Coordinates of C-alpha atoms in Angstrom, one line a residue:
X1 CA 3.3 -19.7 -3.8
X2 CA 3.2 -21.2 -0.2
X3 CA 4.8 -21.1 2.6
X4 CA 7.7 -23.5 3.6
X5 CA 7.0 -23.1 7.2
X6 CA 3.5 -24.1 8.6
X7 CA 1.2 -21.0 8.7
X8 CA 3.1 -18.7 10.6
X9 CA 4.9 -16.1 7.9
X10 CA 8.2 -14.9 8.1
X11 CA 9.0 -13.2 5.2
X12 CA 9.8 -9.4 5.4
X13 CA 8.9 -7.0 3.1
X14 CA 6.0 -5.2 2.0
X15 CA 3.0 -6.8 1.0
X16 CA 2.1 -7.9 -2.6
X17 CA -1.5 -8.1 -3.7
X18 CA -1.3 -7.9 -7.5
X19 CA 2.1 -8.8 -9.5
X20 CA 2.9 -6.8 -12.8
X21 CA 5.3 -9.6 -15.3
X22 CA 7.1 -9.0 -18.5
X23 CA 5.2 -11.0 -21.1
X24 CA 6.7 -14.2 -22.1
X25 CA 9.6 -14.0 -24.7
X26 CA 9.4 -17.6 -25.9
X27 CA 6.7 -19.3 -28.0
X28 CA 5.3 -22.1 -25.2
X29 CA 3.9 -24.7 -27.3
X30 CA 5.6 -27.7 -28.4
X31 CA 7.6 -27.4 -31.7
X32 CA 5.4 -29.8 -33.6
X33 CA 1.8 -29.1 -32.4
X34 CA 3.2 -25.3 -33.5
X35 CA 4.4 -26.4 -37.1
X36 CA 1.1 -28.5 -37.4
X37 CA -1.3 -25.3 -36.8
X38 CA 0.6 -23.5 -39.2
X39 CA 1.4 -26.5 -41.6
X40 CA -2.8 -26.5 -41.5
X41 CA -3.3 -23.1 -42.6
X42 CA -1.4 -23.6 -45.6
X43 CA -2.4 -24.2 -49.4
X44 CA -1.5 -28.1 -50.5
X45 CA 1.4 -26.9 -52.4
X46 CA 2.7 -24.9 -50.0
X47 CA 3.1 -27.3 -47.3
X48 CA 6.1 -29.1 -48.7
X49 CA 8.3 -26.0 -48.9
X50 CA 6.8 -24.8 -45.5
X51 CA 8.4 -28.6 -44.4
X52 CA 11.9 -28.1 -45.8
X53 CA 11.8 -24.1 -44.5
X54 CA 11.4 -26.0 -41.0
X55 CA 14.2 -28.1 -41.4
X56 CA 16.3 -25.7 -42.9
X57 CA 15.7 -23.4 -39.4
X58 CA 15.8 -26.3 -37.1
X59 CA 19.4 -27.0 -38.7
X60 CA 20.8 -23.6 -38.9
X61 CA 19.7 -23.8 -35.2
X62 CA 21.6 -26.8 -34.6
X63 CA 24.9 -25.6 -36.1
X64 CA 24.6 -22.3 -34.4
X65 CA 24.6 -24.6 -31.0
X66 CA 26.5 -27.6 -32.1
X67 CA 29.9 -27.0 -29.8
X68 CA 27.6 -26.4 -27.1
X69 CA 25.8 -29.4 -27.5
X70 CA 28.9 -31.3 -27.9
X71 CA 30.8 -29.8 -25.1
X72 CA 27.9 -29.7 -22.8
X73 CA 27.9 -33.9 -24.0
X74 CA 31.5 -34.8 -23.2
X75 CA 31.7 -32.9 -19.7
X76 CA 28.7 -34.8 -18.8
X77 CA 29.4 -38.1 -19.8
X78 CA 32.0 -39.3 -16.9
X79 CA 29.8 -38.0 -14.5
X80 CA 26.6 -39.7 -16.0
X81 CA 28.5 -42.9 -16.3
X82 CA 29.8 -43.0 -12.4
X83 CA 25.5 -42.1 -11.9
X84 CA 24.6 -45.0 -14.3
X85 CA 27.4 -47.4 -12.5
X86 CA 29.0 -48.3 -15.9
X87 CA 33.0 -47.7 -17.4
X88 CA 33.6 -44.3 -18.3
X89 CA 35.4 -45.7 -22.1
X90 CA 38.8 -44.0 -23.1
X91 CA 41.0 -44.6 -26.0
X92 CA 43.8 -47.3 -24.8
X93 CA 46.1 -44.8 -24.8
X94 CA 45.0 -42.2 -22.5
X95 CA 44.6 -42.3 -18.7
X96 CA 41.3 -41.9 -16.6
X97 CA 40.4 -38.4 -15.3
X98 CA 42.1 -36.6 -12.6
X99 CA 40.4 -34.9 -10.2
X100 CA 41.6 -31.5 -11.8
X101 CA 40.3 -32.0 -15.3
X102 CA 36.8 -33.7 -13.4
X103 CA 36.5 -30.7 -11.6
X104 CA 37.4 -28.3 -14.5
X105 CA 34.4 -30.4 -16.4
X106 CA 32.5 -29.7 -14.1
X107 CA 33.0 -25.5 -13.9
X108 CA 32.7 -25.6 -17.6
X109 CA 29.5 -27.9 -17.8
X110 CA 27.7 -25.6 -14.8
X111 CA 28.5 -22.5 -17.0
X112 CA 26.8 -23.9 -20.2
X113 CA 23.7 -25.3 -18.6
X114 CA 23.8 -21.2 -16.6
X115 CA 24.0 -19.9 -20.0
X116 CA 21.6 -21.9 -21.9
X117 CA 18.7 -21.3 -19.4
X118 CA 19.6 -17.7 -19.9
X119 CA 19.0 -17.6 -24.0
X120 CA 16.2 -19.6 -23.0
X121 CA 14.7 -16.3 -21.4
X122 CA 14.7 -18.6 -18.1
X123 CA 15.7 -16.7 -14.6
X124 CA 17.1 -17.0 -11.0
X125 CA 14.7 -16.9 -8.4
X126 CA 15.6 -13.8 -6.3
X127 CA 15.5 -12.8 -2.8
X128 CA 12.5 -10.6 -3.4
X129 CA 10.3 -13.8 -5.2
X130 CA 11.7 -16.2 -2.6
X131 CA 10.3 -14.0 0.7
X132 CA 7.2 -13.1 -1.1
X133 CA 7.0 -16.8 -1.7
X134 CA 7.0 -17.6 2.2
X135 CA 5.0 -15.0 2.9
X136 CA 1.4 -16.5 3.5
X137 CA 0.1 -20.2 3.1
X138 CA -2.1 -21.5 -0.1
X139 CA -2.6 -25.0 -0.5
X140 CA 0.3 -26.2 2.0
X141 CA -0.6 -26.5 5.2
X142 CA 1.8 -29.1 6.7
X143 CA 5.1 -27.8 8.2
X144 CA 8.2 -28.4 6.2
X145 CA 12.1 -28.1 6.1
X146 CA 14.0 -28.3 3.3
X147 CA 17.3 -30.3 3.7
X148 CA 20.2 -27.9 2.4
X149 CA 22.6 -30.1 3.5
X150 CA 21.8 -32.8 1.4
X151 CA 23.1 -30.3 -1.4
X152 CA 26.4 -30.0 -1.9
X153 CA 27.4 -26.1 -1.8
X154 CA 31.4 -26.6 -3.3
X155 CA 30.5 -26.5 -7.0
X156 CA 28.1 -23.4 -6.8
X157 CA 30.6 -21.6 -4.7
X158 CA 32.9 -22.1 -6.6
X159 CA 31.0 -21.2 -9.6
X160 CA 29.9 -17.5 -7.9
X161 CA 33.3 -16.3 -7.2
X162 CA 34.9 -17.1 -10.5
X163 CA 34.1 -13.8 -12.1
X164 CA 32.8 -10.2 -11.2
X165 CA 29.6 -10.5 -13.0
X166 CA 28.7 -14.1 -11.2
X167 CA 29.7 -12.3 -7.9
X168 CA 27.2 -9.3 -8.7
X169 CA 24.0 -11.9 -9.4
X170 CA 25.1 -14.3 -6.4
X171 CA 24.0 -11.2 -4.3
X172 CA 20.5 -11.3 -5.1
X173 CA 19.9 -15.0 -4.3
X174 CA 18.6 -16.2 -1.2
X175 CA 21.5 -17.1 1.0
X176 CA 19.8 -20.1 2.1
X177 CA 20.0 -21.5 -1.2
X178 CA 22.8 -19.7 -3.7
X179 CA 25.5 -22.2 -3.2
X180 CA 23.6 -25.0 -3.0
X181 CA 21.1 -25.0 -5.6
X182 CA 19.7 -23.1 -9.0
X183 CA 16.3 -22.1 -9.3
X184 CA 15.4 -21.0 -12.6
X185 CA 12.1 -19.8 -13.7
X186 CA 10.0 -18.9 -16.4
X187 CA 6.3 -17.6 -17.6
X188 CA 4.0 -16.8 -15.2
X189 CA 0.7 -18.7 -14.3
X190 CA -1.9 -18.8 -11.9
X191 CA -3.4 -21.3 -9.6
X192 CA -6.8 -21.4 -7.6
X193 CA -8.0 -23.1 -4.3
X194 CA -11.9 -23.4 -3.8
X195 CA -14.1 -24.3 -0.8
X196 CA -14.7 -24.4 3.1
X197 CA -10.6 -24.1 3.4
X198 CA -11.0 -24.9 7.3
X199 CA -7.4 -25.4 7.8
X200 CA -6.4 -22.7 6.1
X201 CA -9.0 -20.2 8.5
X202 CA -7.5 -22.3 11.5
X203 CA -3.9 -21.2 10.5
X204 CA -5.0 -17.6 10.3
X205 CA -7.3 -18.0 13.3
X206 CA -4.1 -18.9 15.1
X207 CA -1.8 -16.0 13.6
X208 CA -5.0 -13.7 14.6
X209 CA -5.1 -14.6 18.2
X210 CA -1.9 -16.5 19.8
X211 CA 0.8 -15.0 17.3
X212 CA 0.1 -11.9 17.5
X213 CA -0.5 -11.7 21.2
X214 CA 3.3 -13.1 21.8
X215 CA 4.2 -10.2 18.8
X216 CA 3.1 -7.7 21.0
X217 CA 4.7 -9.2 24.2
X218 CA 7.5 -9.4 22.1
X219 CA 9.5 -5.8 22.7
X220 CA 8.3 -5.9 26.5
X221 CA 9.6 -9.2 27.4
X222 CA 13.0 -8.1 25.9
X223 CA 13.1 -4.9 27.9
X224 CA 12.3 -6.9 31.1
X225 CA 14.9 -9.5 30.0
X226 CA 17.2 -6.8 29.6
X227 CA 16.7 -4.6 33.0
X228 CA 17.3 -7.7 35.1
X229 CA 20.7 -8.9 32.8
X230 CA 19.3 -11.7 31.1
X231 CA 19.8 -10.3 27.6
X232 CA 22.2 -8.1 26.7
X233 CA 20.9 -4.5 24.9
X234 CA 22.6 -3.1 22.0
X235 CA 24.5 0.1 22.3
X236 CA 23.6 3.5 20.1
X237 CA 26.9 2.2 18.2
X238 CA 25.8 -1.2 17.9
X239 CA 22.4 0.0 16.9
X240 CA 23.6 2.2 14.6
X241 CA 26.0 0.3 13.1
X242 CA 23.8 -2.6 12.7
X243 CA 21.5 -0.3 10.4
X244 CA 24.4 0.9 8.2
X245 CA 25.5 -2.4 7.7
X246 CA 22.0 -3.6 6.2
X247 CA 21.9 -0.5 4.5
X248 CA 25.2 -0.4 2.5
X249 CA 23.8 -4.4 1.9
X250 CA 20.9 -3.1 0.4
X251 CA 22.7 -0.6 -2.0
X252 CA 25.1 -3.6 -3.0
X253 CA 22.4 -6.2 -3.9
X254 CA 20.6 -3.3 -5.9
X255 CA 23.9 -2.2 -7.6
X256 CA 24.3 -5.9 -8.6
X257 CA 20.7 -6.5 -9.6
X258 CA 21.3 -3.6 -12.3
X259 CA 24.4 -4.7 -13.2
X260 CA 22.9 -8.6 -13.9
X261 CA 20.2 -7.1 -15.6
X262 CA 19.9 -6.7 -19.4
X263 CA 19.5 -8.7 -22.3
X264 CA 19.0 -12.5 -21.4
X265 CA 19.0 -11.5 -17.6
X266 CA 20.3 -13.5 -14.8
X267 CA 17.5 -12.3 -12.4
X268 CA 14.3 -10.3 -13.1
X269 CA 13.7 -6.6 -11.8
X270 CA 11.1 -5.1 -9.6
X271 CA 10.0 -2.1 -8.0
X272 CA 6.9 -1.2 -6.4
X273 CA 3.7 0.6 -6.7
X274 CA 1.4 0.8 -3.4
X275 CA 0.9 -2.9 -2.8
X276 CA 1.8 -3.7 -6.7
X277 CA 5.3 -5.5 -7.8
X278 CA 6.3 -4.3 -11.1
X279 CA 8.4 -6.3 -13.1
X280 CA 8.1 -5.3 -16.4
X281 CA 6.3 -1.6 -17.8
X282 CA 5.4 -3.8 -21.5
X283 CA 2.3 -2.8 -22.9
X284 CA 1.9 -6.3 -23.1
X285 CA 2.7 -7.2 -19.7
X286 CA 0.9 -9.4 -17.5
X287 CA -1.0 -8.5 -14.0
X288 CA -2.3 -11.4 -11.8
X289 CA -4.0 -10.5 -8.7
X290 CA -3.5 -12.6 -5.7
X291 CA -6.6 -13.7 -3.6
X292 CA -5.6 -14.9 -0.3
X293 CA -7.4 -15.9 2.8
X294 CA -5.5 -12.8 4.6
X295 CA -6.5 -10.4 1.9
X296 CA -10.4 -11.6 2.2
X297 CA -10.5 -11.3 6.0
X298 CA -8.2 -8.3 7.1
X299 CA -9.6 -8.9 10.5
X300 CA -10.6 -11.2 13.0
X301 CA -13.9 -10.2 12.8
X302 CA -14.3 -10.6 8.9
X303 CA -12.7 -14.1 9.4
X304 CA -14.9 -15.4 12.2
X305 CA -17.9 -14.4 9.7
X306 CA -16.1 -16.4 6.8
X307 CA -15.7 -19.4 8.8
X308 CA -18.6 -21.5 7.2
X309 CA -18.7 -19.4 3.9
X310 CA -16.9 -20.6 0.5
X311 CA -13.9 -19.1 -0.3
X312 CA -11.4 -18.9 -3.6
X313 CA -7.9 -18.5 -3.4
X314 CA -5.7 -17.0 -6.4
X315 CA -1.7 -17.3 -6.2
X316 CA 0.6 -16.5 -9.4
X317 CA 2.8 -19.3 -10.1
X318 CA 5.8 -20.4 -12.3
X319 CA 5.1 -21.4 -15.6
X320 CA 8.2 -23.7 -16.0
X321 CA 11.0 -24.2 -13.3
X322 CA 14.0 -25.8 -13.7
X323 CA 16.2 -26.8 -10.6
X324 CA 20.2 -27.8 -10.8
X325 CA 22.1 -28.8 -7.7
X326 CA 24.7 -31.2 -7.0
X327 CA 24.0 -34.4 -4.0
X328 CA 26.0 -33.6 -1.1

């Protein structure tokens, strides 16, 4: 996980230092290696019938997908063919694609790529994973931006409000993203970061010493700012209000999380324990503890003794991750 925004963390939230995941539900080697460790283990005689029992699977598999597949096939193909440049071919005797039936393609080809990902025990990224994301740096120091406008948001809109239970799971996506792109996920991993990491201590140097010298001149400067007119001071109403409103948001993003949930779920669950986030209670479940600079050196102090020491860092990643989104 790193932050999108240079060192400086704006995610809310509490803080994470060890993450509790549902073990995998899908066999993650590839198909063959997996029939060849097995094919292996077998007697000589066996290993022809072990062959045909393969295709036999693999083929009940296919017919059990086969509309799918072909619907999935047809909805894509004038749409790959305007991509590739070529003629989109039609019988003689009927007429190019309106815009209706392209877009009504498109709704259905959206859906079956949405529910595919979903058998495949893949998952949307949440609002939850995407601030706990942004939360602190790893291994990406530069500052970025991503371009959400080069993404066009019509299609996923579209595709969130056409039924109750899309409507329900489109609340616990990051705004910033829902309608423009999917993020799904899958598996868990880990990834490490070894040595002086001088940029990294810089960035927390900086958060150590400027940032949180303005955070603390933060709530004075608006008071001033306020007495003399410059900025304007919420009412007890507007106050108030302000904190119902993010509360009855809160209760309708966990309402929907619970009502996406179940089997093949849209988004994955958590709740937490201390400074633990639990997704999944399996007695085979997964716990990867994250090392981070901030973690090691709570303080100034410790991180100004750190400076010329050897550090590791240890953030949980995603196994596989695939991303669907439409050029604006």
């Amino acid at each position: 996980m790193a932050s999108s925004s240079g060192s400086r963390s704006l995610a809310k939230g509490p803080r994470v230092d060890t993450f509790v995941m549902p073990p995998e539900k899908h066999v993650s080697v590839e198909s063959h290696e997996l029939k060849l460790a097995i094919k292996n283990r077998l007697e000589l005689e066996d290993r022809d019938v072990f062959e045909d029992l393969c295709k036999l699977m693999e083929g009940v598999a296919n017919f059990d997908f086969f509309d799918l597949k072909d619907r999935m096939r047809n909805n894509f193909l004038p749409f790959a063919c305007g991509a590739r440049n070529s003629i989109f071919l039609q019988r003689s005797s009927k007429s190019l694609p309106t815009t209706a039936v392209l877009d009504q393609k498109e709704a259905e080809f959206i859906a079956d790529v949405y529910e595919v990902l979903r058998a495949s025990h893949y998952t949307l990224l949440t609002k939850e994973e995407w601030d706990l994301a942004t939360q602190e740096n790893f291994n990406l120091n530069l500052p970025m931006e991503v371009n959400w406008d080069y993404m066009d948001p019509s299609l996923l809109h579209k595709f969130w409000q056409s039924s109750p239970e899309r409507r329900a799971i489109r609340a616990n996506l990051p705004d910033c993203m829902a309608d423009r792109i999917l993020v799904f996920h899958r598996g868990i991993g880990t990834e490490k970061l070894s040595g002086l990491l001088i940029d990294q201590k810089l960035d927390l140097l900086m958060d150590y010493t400027v940032f949180e010298a303005l955070d603390r001149l933060r709530d004075p400067l608006q008071q001033l700012l306020s007495k003399v007119g410059l900025v304007k001071k919420k009412t007890q109403e507007e106050a108030k209000a302000d904190q119902a409103a993010e509360a009855a948001a809160d209760a309708a993003a966990a309402a929907a999380r619970l009502s996406a949930h179940g089997g093949g779920a849209a988004v994955q669950m958590y709740h937490y324990k201390g400074n633990t986030m639990v997704g999944s209670t399996h007695k085979f479940a997964r716990s990867v503890q994250r090392k981070t600079l901030a973690l090691q050196c709570p303080t100034l102090l410790t991180l100004l003794k750190a400076f010329t020491t050897k550090m590791e860092l240890q953030e949980p990643t995603f196994k596989d991750i695939i991303v669907v989104y439409r050029r604006a």
